[in-house]
Amino acid sequence: MGCDYKLYEPAWCLGCGNLMIRTALKQALEELKIQPYQVVIVSGIGEAAKMLHYIRANGFNGLHGRAIPPTIGIKLVNRDLKVIVESGDGDTYGQGGNHFIHTIRRNIDIAILFIINQIYGLTKGQASPTTAMGQKNITI
């Protein structure tokens, strides 16, 4: 049986790095022959968090900075699922920083994809925890 990870039309801007990440994720899942029903993509809020809307798999949108806790719950309930957190730098390193640190300590079998674009993309350029010193944007 083939793995059909249909890609849906995104609302991201052309040239957005999320498009390449979505394509790479789709290719990886297909090459590993993991069926869409075996995958759950969990995200928080923001432009990066829209990935699960644009790829055919199970998905859950959590709260801003809180994508990791439901991911852990999903994995603990069904260890056979491939559970992926897909989140932006502000979502994870800002609001969800402690969840990330404690998940590393627990060594739970999940994958975390960080989209590091050095801004809060949904607010169109607000500085994030990974914004470079001296970088000009709408809030600096």
C-alpha positions in Angstrom: 0.0 0.0 0.0 1.4 3.4 -1.0 1.7 6.3 1.4 -0.5 9.2 0.1 0.5 12.4 1.9 -1.6 14.8 -0.2 -0.4 18.4 0.0 -3.1 21.0 0.4 -2.8 24.5 -1.0 -1.2 26.7 1.7 -1.8 30.4 2.5 1.9 30.9 3.1 3.8 33.5 1.0 5.8 32.3 -2.0 9.4 31.8 -0.9 8.3 30.9 2.7 10.7 28.4 4.2 7.7 26.4 5.5 6.9 25.3 1.9 10.3 23.5 1.7 9.9 22.0 5.2 6.4 20.7 4.3 7.8 19.0 1.1 10.7 17.5 3.0 8.4 16.2 5.7 6.1 14.6 3.1 9.0 13.0 1.3 10.5 11.6 4.5 7.2 10.1 5.7 6.6 8.5 2.2 10.2 7.2 2.0 9.8 5.6 5.5 6.5 4.1 4.3 4.7 5.5 7.3 0.9 5.7 6.5 -0.9 8.9 7.2 -3.1 7.3 9.8 0.0 6.4 11.8 1.1 10.0 12.1 0.0 12.8 14.3 1.3 16.3 13.8 0.8 18.7 16.8 1.4 22.4 16.7 0.9 25.5 18.6 -0.1 28.9 17.1 1.5 30.9 14.3 2.5 30.6 10.7 4.7 27.6 11.3 1.9 25.9 13.2 -0.3 25.7 10.1 1.7 22.8 8.7 -0.8 20.2 9.9 -3.5 22.0 7.8 -1.5 21.5 4.6 -0.5 17.9 4.8 -2.7 14.8 5.0 -2.2 13.3 8.4 -3.8 13.4 11.9 -3.4 16.8 13.5 -4.0 18.8 16.7 -3.5 22.6 17.2 -2.7 23.4 20.8 -2.2 26.7 22.5 0.6 29.1 21.9 3.7 27.6 23.3 1.9 24.5 24.4 2.3 22.0 21.5 4.6 19.7 23.4 2.4 18.6 26.4 -0.4 17.2 24.2 2.2 15.5 22.0 3.5 13.7 25.1 0.0 12.6 26.0 -0.7 11.3 22.5 2.5 9.3 22.5 1.9 7.8 26.0 -1.6 6.7 25.0 -0.5 5.1 21.7 3.2 4.4 21.5 2.8 3.0 17.9 2.0 6.5 16.5 4.7 8.6 15.0 4.1 11.9 16.8 5.6 15.1 15.4 5.7 18.6 17.0 5.9 21.3 14.4 6.4 24.7 15.8 8.1 28.1 15.4 10.9 29.5 17.4 8.7 32.0 19.2 6.1 29.4 20.0 8.6 26.9 21.4 11.5 28.9 22.7 9.4 31.8 24.0 6.1 30.7 25.5 6.9 27.0 25.6 10.6 27.0 26.6 10.1 25.1 29.8 8.0 22.4 28.1 10.9 21.9 25.6 13.5 21.6 28.4 11.5 19.1 30.4 10.7 17.0 27.3 14.4 16.6 26.6 14.9 15.4 30.2 12.1 12.8 29.8 13.5 11.5 26.5 10.1 10.7 25.0 10.1 9.2 21.5 8.7 12.2 19.6 10.1 14.3 16.7 10.2 18.1 17.0 10.6 20.3 14.0 11.5 23.9 14.8 10.9 26.5 12.2 13.5 29.1 13.1 12.8 32.3 11.2 13.9 34.8 13.9 10.5 36.4 14.1 6.9 35.8 15.2 5.6 35.2 11.6 1.9 35.5 12.4 2.4 39.0 13.8 4.4 39.9 10.7 7.8 40.6 12.1 7.7 40.9 15.8 11.0 40.0 17.5 11.3 36.4 18.8 13.7 34.7 21.1 16.0 33.9 18.2 16.0 37.4 16.7 19.6 38.4 16.1 21.1 41.3 18.2 20.7 44.5 16.1 18.3 43.0 13.6 15.7 45.6 12.6 12.1 44.7 12.6 8.7 46.2 13.6 9.3 46.0 17.3 13.0 47.0 17.6 
